[in-house]
CSV table of C-alpha atoms in Angstrom, one decimal:
chain,number,residue,atom,x,y,z
A,1361,UNK,CA,17.6,-61.8,-12.9
A,1362,UNK,CA,19.0,-61.3,-16.4
A,1363,UNK,CA,16.4,-60.4,-19.0
A,1364,UNK,CA,16.3,-62.3,-22.3
A,1365,UNK,CA,16.5,-60.3,-25.5
A,1366,UNK,CA,12.8,-60.3,-26.2
A,1367,UNK,CA,11.2,-61.7,-23.0
A,1368,UNK,CA,11.0,-60.5,-19.4
A,1369,UNK,CA,11.3,-63.2,-16.7
A,1370,UNK,CA,8.3,-63.6,-14.4
A,1371,UNK,CA,10.4,-62.5,-11.4
A,1372,UNK,CA,11.5,-59.3,-13.1
A,1373,UNK,CA,7.9,-58.7,-14.3
A,1374,UNK,CA,6.7,-59.1,-10.7
A,1375,UNK,CA,9.2,-56.6,-9.4
A,1376,UNK,CA,8.3,-54.1,-12.1
A,1377,UNK,CA,4.6,-54.5,-11.2
A,1378,UNK,CA,5.4,-54.1,-7.5
A,1379,UNK,CA,7.3,-50.8,-8.2
A,1380,UNK,CA,4.6,-49.5,-10.5
A,1381,UNK,CA,1.9,-50.2,-7.9
A,1382,UNK,CA,3.9,-48.2,-5.4
A,1383,UNK,CA,4.3,-45.3,-7.9
A,1384,UNK,CA,8.1,-45.4,-7.9
A,1385,UNK,CA,9.6,-43.0,-10.5
A,1386,UNK,CA,10.9,-44.5,-13.8
A,1387,UNK,CA,14.4,-43.5,-12.8
A,1388,UNK,CA,14.1,-45.4,-9.5
A,1389,UNK,CA,12.7,-48.4,-11.2
A,1390,UNK,CA,15.6,-48.5,-13.6
A,1391,UNK,CA,18.1,-48.1,-10.8
A,1392,UNK,CA,16.5,-50.9,-8.7
A,1393,UNK,CA,16.3,-53.3,-11.7
A,1394,UNK,CA,19.9,-52.6,-12.6
A,1395,UNK,CA,21.1,-53.2,-9.0
A,1396,UNK,CA,19.2,-56.5,-8.6
A,1397,UNK,CA,20.4,-57.7,-12.0
A,1398,UNK,CA,24.0,-56.9,-11.1
A,1399,UNK,CA,23.6,-58.8,-7.8
A,1400,UNK,CA,22.3,-61.8,-9.8
A,1401,UNK,CA,25.1,-61.7,-12.3
A,1402,UNK,CA,27.8,-61.5,-9.6
A,1403,UNK,CA,26.7,-64.9,-8.3
A,1404,UNK,CA,25.5,-66.4,-11.6
A,1405,UNK,CA,22.2,-67.4,-10.0
A,1406,UNK,CA,18.6,-66.1,-9.9
A,1407,UNK,CA,18.3,-63.6,-7.0
A,1408,UNK,CA,15.4,-65.4,-5.4
A,1409,UNK,CA,17.9,-68.3,-4.7
A,1410,UNK,CA,20.3,-66.0,-2.9
A,1411,UNK,CA,20.1,-65.1,0.8
A,1412,UNK,CA,21.3,-62.6,3.4
A,1413,UNK,CA,24.9,-63.8,3.4
A,1414,UNK,CA,25.0,-63.4,-0.3
A,1415,UNK,CA,23.8,-59.9,0.0
A,1416,UNK,CA,26.5,-59.2,2.6
A,1417,UNK,CA,29.2,-60.7,0.3
A,1418,UNK,CA,28.0,-58.6,-2.6
A,1419,UNK,CA,28.2,-55.4,-0.4
A,1420,UNK,CA,31.7,-56.2,0.6
A,1421,UNK,CA,32.6,-56.8,-3.1
A,1422,UNK,CA,31.1,-53.4,-4.1
A,1423,UNK,CA,33.0,-51.6,-1.4
A,1424,UNK,CA,36.2,-53.3,-2.5
A,1425,UNK,CA,35.5,-52.0,-6.0
A,1426,UNK,CA,35.4,-48.4,-4.8
A,1427,UNK,CA,31.6,-47.8,-5.2
A,1428,UNK,CA,30.4,-44.5,-3.9
A,1429,UNK,CA,28.4,-44.4,-0.7
A,1430,UNK,CA,25.3,-43.1,-2.4
A,1431,UNK,CA,25.5,-45.8,-5.1
A,1432,UNK,CA,26.0,-48.4,-2.4
A,1433,UNK,CA,22.9,-47.2,-0.5
A,1434,UNK,CA,20.9,-47.2,-3.7
A,1435,UNK,CA,21.8,-50.9,-4.1
A,1436,UNK,CA,20.7,-51.5,-0.5
A,1437,UNK,CA,17.3,-49.8,-1.2
A,1438,UNK,CA,16.9,-52.0,-4.3
A,1439,UNK,CA,17.7,-55.2,-2.5
A,1440,UNK,CA,15.5,-54.3,0.5
A,1441,UNK,CA,12.6,-53.7,-1.9
A,1442,UNK,CA,13.3,-56.9,-3.8
A,1443,UNK,CA,13.4,-59.1,-0.7
A,1444,UNK,CA,10.7,-57.3,1.3
A,1445,UNK,CA,8.2,-56.6,-1.4
A,1446,UNK,CA,8.7,-58.8,-4.4
A,1447,UNK,CA,9.8,-62.0,-2.5
A,1448,UNK,CA,7.7,-61.1,0.6
A,1449,UNK,CA,10.5,-62.1,3.0
A,1450,UNK,CA,9.9,-59.4,5.6
A,1451,UNK,CA,12.7,-60.7,7.9
A,1452,UNK,CA,15.5,-59.8,5.5
A,1453,UNK,CA,15.2,-56.1,4.6
A,1454,UNK,CA,15.9,-54.7,8.1
A,1455,UNK,CA,19.1,-56.8,8.2
A,1456,UNK,CA,20.5,-55.4,5.0
A,1457,UNK,CA,22.5,-52.5,6.4
A,1458,UNK,CA,22.9,-49.1,4.9
A,1459,UNK,CA,26.4,-47.5,4.6
A,1460,UNK,CA,27.0,-44.6,6.9
A,1461,UNK,CA,27.4,-41.9,4.3
A,1462,UNK,CA,30.0,-39.2,5.1
A,1463,UNK,CA,28.3,-35.9,5.4
A,1464,UNK,CA,30.0,-33.4,3.1
A,1465,UNK,CA,29.0,-29.8,2.7
A,1466,UNK,CA,27.7,-29.1,-0.8
A,1467,UNK,CA,29.7,-27.0,-3.2
A,1468,UNK,CA,28.2,-23.5,-3.6
A,1469,UNK,CA,28.7,-21.0,-6.4
A,1470,UNK,CA,29.0,-17.3,-5.6
A,1471,UNK,CA,26.6,-14.9,-7.4
A,1472,UNK,CA,29.4,-14.0,-9.9
A,1473,UNK,CA,30.2,-17.6,-10.5
A,1474,UNK,CA,26.6,-18.4,-11.3
A,1475,UNK,CA,26.6,-15.6,-13.9
A,1476,UNK,CA,29.9,-16.9,-15.4
A,1477,UNK,CA,28.6,-20.4,-15.5
A,1478,UNK,CA,25.3,-19.7,-17.1
A,1479,UNK,CA,26.8,-17.4,-19.7
A,1480,UNK,CA,29.2,-20.1,-20.7
A,1481,UNK,CA,26.3,-22.5,-21.7
A,1482,UNK,CA,26.2,-22.0,-25.5
A,1483,UNK,CA,22.8,-23.7,-26.2
A,1484,UNK,CA,19.7,-21.5,-25.8
A,1485,UNK,CA,17.6,-24.4,-24.5
A,1486,UNK,CA,20.2,-25.8,-22.0
A,1487,UNK,CA,21.0,-22.3,-20.8
A,1488,UNK,CA,17.4,-21.4,-20.2
A,1489,UNK,CA,16.7,-24.8,-18.5
A,1490,UNK,CA,19.7,-24.3,-16.2
A,1491,UNK,CA,18.8,-20.7,-15.5
A,1492,UNK,CA,15.3,-21.9,-14.5
A,1493,UNK,CA,16.8,-24.6,-12.3
A,1494,UNK,CA,18.8,-22.0,-10.4
A,1495,UNK,CA,16.0,-19.4,-10.3
A,1496,UNK,CA,13.5,-21.8,-8.8
A,1497,UNK,CA,15.8,-24.3,-6.9
A,1498,UNK,CA,14.8,-27.2,-9.1
A,1499,UNK,CA,16.2,-30.7,-9.4
A,1500,UNK,CA,17.4,-31.7,-12.9
A,1501,UNK,CA,14.4,-34.1,-13.3
A,1502,UNK,CA,12.0,-31.3,-12.3
A,1503,UNK,CA,13.5,-28.8,-14.7
A,1504,UNK,CA,13.3,-31.0,-17.7
A,1505,UNK,CA,9.7,-32.1,-16.8
A,1506,UNK,CA,8.3,-28.5,-16.9
A,1507,UNK,CA,5.5,-27.8,-19.3
A,1508,UNK,CA,4.7,-24.4,-20.8
A,1509,UNK,CA,1.4,-24.5,-18.9
A,1510,UNK,CA,3.4,-24.8,-15.6
A,1511,UNK,CA,4.6,-21.2,-15.9
A,1512,UNK,CA,1.9,-19.1,-14.3
A,1513,UNK,CA,2.7,-15.5,-15.1
A,1514,UNK,CA,-0.5,-14.1,-13.7
A,1515,UNK,CA,0.3,-15.4,-10.2
A,1516,UNK,CA,4.1,-15.3,-10.8
A,1517,UNK,CA,4.6,-18.9,-9.7
A,1518,UNK,CA,5.9,-22.1,-11.3
A,1519,UNK,CA,4.0,-25.4,-10.7
A,1520,UNK,CA,6.5,-28.2,-10.1
A,1521,UNK,CA,4.7,-31.5,-10.7
A,1522,UNK,CA,5.7,-35.0,-9.6
A,1523,UNK,CA,8.9,-33.9,-7.8
A,1524,UNK,CA,10.8,-36.3,-5.5
A,1525,UNK,CA,8.3,-38.6,-3.8
A,1526,UNK,CA,5.7,-37.8,-6.5
A,1527,UNK,CA,4.9,-34.6,-4.7
A,1528,UNK,CA,3.7,-31.4,-6.4
A,1529,UNK,CA,4.8,-28.0,-5.1
A,1530,UNK,CA,4.7,-24.3,-6.1
A,1531,UNK,CA,7.7,-22.1,-6.3
A,1532,UNK,CA,8.2,-18.4,-7.1
A,1533,UNK,CA,8.6,-17.2,-10.7
A,1534,UNK,CA,11.3,-14.6,-10.9
A,1535,UNK,CA,10.4,-11.6,-12.9
A,1536,UNK,CA,13.8,-11.7,-14.6
A,1537,UNK,CA,13.3,-15.4,-15.3
A,1538,UNK,CA,9.9,-14.6,-16.8
A,1539,UNK,CA,11.6,-12.2,-19.2
A,1540,UNK,CA,14.2,-14.9,-20.1
A,1541,UNK,CA,11.5,-17.5,-20.7
A,1542,UNK,CA,9.5,-15.2,-22.9
A,1543,UNK,CA,12.5,-14.5,-25.1
A,1544,UNK,CA,13.2,-18.2,-25.2
A,1545,UNK,CA,9.6,-19.0,-26.1
A,1546,UNK,CA,9.7,-16.5,-29.0
A,1547,UNK,CA,12.8,-18.1,-30.4
A,1548,UNK,CA,12.1,-21.8,-29.7
A,1549,UNK,CA,8.3,-21.9,-29.7
A,1550,UNK,CA,7.8,-24.9,-27.4
A,1551,UNK,CA,4.2,-26.2,-27.4
A,1552,UNK,CA,3.8,-28.7,-24.6
A,1553,UNK,CA,7.1,-29.4,-22.9
A,1554,UNK,CA,8.9,-26.2,-22.0
A,1555,UNK,CA,12.2,-27.8,-22.9
A,1556,UNK,CA,11.3,-30.4,-25.6
A,1557,UNK,CA,13.6,-33.3,-26.6
A,1558,UNK,CA,13.2,-35.8,-29.3
A,1559,UNK,CA,9.7,-37.0,-30.3
A,1560,UNK,CA,7.0,-36.2,-27.8
A,1561,UNK,CA,9.4,-36.2,-24.8
A,1562,UNK,CA,11.2,-33.6,-22.8
A,1563,UNK,CA,14.9,-32.9,-23.1
A,1564,UNK,CA,16.9,-35.7,-21.5
A,1565,UNK,CA,18.6,-34.9,-18.2
A,1566,UNK,CA,21.9,-36.1,-19.6
A,1567,UNK,CA,21.8,-33.1,-21.9
A,1568,UNK,CA,21.8,-30.8,-18.9
A,1569,UNK,CA,24.5,-32.8,-17.2
A,1570,UNK,CA,26.7,-32.5,-20.3
A,1571,UNK,CA,26.0,-28.8,-20.6
A,1572,UNK,CA,27.1,-28.4,-17.0
A,1573,UNK,CA,30.4,-30.1,-17.6
A,1574,UNK,CA,31.2,-28.1,-20.7
A,1575,UNK,CA,30.1,-24.8,-19.1
A,1576,UNK,CA,32.2,-25.4,-16.0
A,1577,UNK,CA,35.3,-25.8,-18.1
A,1578,UNK,CA,34.5,-22.9,-20.4
A,1579,UNK,CA,33.9,-20.6,-17.4
A,1580,UNK,CA,37.2,-21.6,-15.8
A,1581,UNK,CA,35.6,-22.8,-12.6
A,1582,UNK,CA,37.6,-25.1,-10.4
A,1583,UNK,CA,34.5,-26.3,-8.6
A,1584,UNK,CA,32.5,-29.3,-9.9
A,1585,UNK,CA,29.2,-27.9,-11.0
A,1586,UNK,CA,26.1,-29.9,-11.6
A,1587,UNK,CA,22.4,-29.0,-11.8
A,1588,UNK,CA,22.2,-29.9,-8.1
A,1589,UNK,CA,25.0,-27.4,-7.4
A,1590,UNK,CA,22.7,-24.7,-8.8
A,1591,UNK,CA,19.9,-25.9,-6.4
A,1592,UNK,CA,22.3,-25.8,-3.5
A,1593,UNK,CA,23.4,-22.3,-4.5
A,1594,UNK,CA,19.7,-21.2,-4.8
A,1595,UNK,CA,19.1,-22.3,-1.2
A,1596,UNK,CA,22.2,-20.8,0.2
A,1597,UNK,CA,21.8,-17.5,-1.5
A,1598,UNK,CA,18.2,-17.3,-0.2
A,1599,UNK,CA,19.4,-18.0,3.3
A,1600,UNK,CA,22.1,-15.4,3.0
A,1601,UNK,CA,19.6,-12.8,1.9
A,1602,UNK,CA,17.5,-13.4,5.1
A,1603,UNK,CA,14.8,-15.8,3.8
A,1604,UNK,CA,13.3,-17.8,6.6
A,1605,UNK,CA,14.7,-21.4,6.5
A,1606,UNK,CA,11.1,-22.8,6.7
A,1607,UNK,CA,10.2,-21.0,3.5
A,1608,UNK,CA,13.3,-22.4,1.8
A,1609,UNK,CA,12.3,-25.9,3.0
A,1610,UNK,CA,8.9,-25.5,1.2
A,1611,UNK,CA,10.5,-24.2,-1.9
A,1612,UNK,CA,13.0,-27.1,-2.1
A,1613,UNK,CA,10.3,-29.7,-1.3
A,1614,UNK,CA,12.2,-31.1,1.7
A,1615,UNK,CA,10.2,-33.3,4.1
A,1616,UNK,CA,12.5,-32.5,7.1
A,1617,UNK,CA,13.8,-29.2,8.2
A,1618,UNK,CA,17.1,-30.8,9.2
A,1619,UNK,CA,17.8,-31.5,5.5
A,1620,UNK,CA,17.4,-27.8,4.7
A,1621,UNK,CA,19.3,-26.7,7.8
A,1622,UNK,CA,22.6,-28.0,6.4
A,1623,UNK,CA,22.7,-24.9,4.2
A,1624,UNK,CA,23.4,-22.9,7.4
A,1625,UNK,CA,26.8,-24.4,7.4
A,1626,UNK,CA,27.7,-22.9,4.0
A,1627,UNK,CA,25.9,-19.6,4.2
A,1628,UNK,CA,29.0,-17.6,4.9
A,1629,UNK,CA,27.4,-14.1,5.0
A,1630,UNK,CA,24.9,-15.4,7.5
A,1631,UNK,CA,27.7,-16.8,9.7
A,1632,UNK,CA,29.6,-13.5,9.4
A,1633,UNK,CA,26.5,-11.5,10.6
A,1634,UNK,CA,26.0,-13.7,13.6
A,1635,UNK,CA,27.1,-12.0,16.8
A,1636,UNK,CA,29.5,-13.7,19.0
A,1637,UNK,CA,28.7,-13.8,22.7
A,1638,UNK,CA,32.0,-12.0,23.3
A,1639,UNK,CA,30.5,-8.9,21.6
A,1640,UNK,CA,28.2,-8.6,24.6
A,1641,UNK,CA,31.0,-8.4,27.1
A,1642,UNK,CA,33.3,-5.5,28.1
A,1643,UNK,CA,36.8,-7.0,28.2
A,1644,UNK,CA,40.2,-5.5,28.6
A,1645,UNK,CA,42.8,-7.2,26.5
A,1646,UNK,CA,45.7,-5.8,28.4
A,1647,UNK,CA,45.7,-6.9,32.0
A,1648,UNK,CA,45.9,-4.2,34.6
A,1649,UNK,CA,49.3,-3.2,35.9
């Protein structure tokens, strides 16, 4: 499915159109196209001439190369879409198996670590964007896509538009964040995008990822910190402060409560406050003589 320098093959164009009709995000479209093109290059044949056994062999190859489980499952999603939608071969997708991803607890920063991390970001724009991500529990793509008009200081909310699954949601606007954003606005004067990049585009998410790496090192943190780490920390800190988990679910934009519930495994202060059933008993430690 390799693309010529100036032309797009009819098969690739059909897949692009299929993804656009289903409103897949640009990032997802790029990921799917990359995965199918890699599949095609591995065998040196057009992917519409490859079958289920070829898919299986390609998965075995990827595992042997040490691909991460999330990346492997992203490839599975791409191939399931390609065969099921673009090629209309409905019998194949359900037979392309997902990898069983090991469930790991997310890394969480303490409140002090959040301060150390954010204060180690030297760029005003990146620091403000990362502070916003933590204060509102935003994904990296959601933070960079904010517009000035999305900050509603009258109602003290932030409008998050086209989040994961193309869903909009509303999150709280911290009074402290509002002060930070006003200072940032006076200095940077953004007009449309809150965090503008080059041309008429928002700042690239890779800028935030690079800022996270440098700030982690500058702050002397041993944990790996990403924008998503700030989102995890936001959820965990809310849970530890007593916020109802269903409210956290809405703020994060999770479809299923079970996704949000994993933060109960890392909310240490909540765990510490939970009473053991032993505390309801009267028990003598030393046996009677």
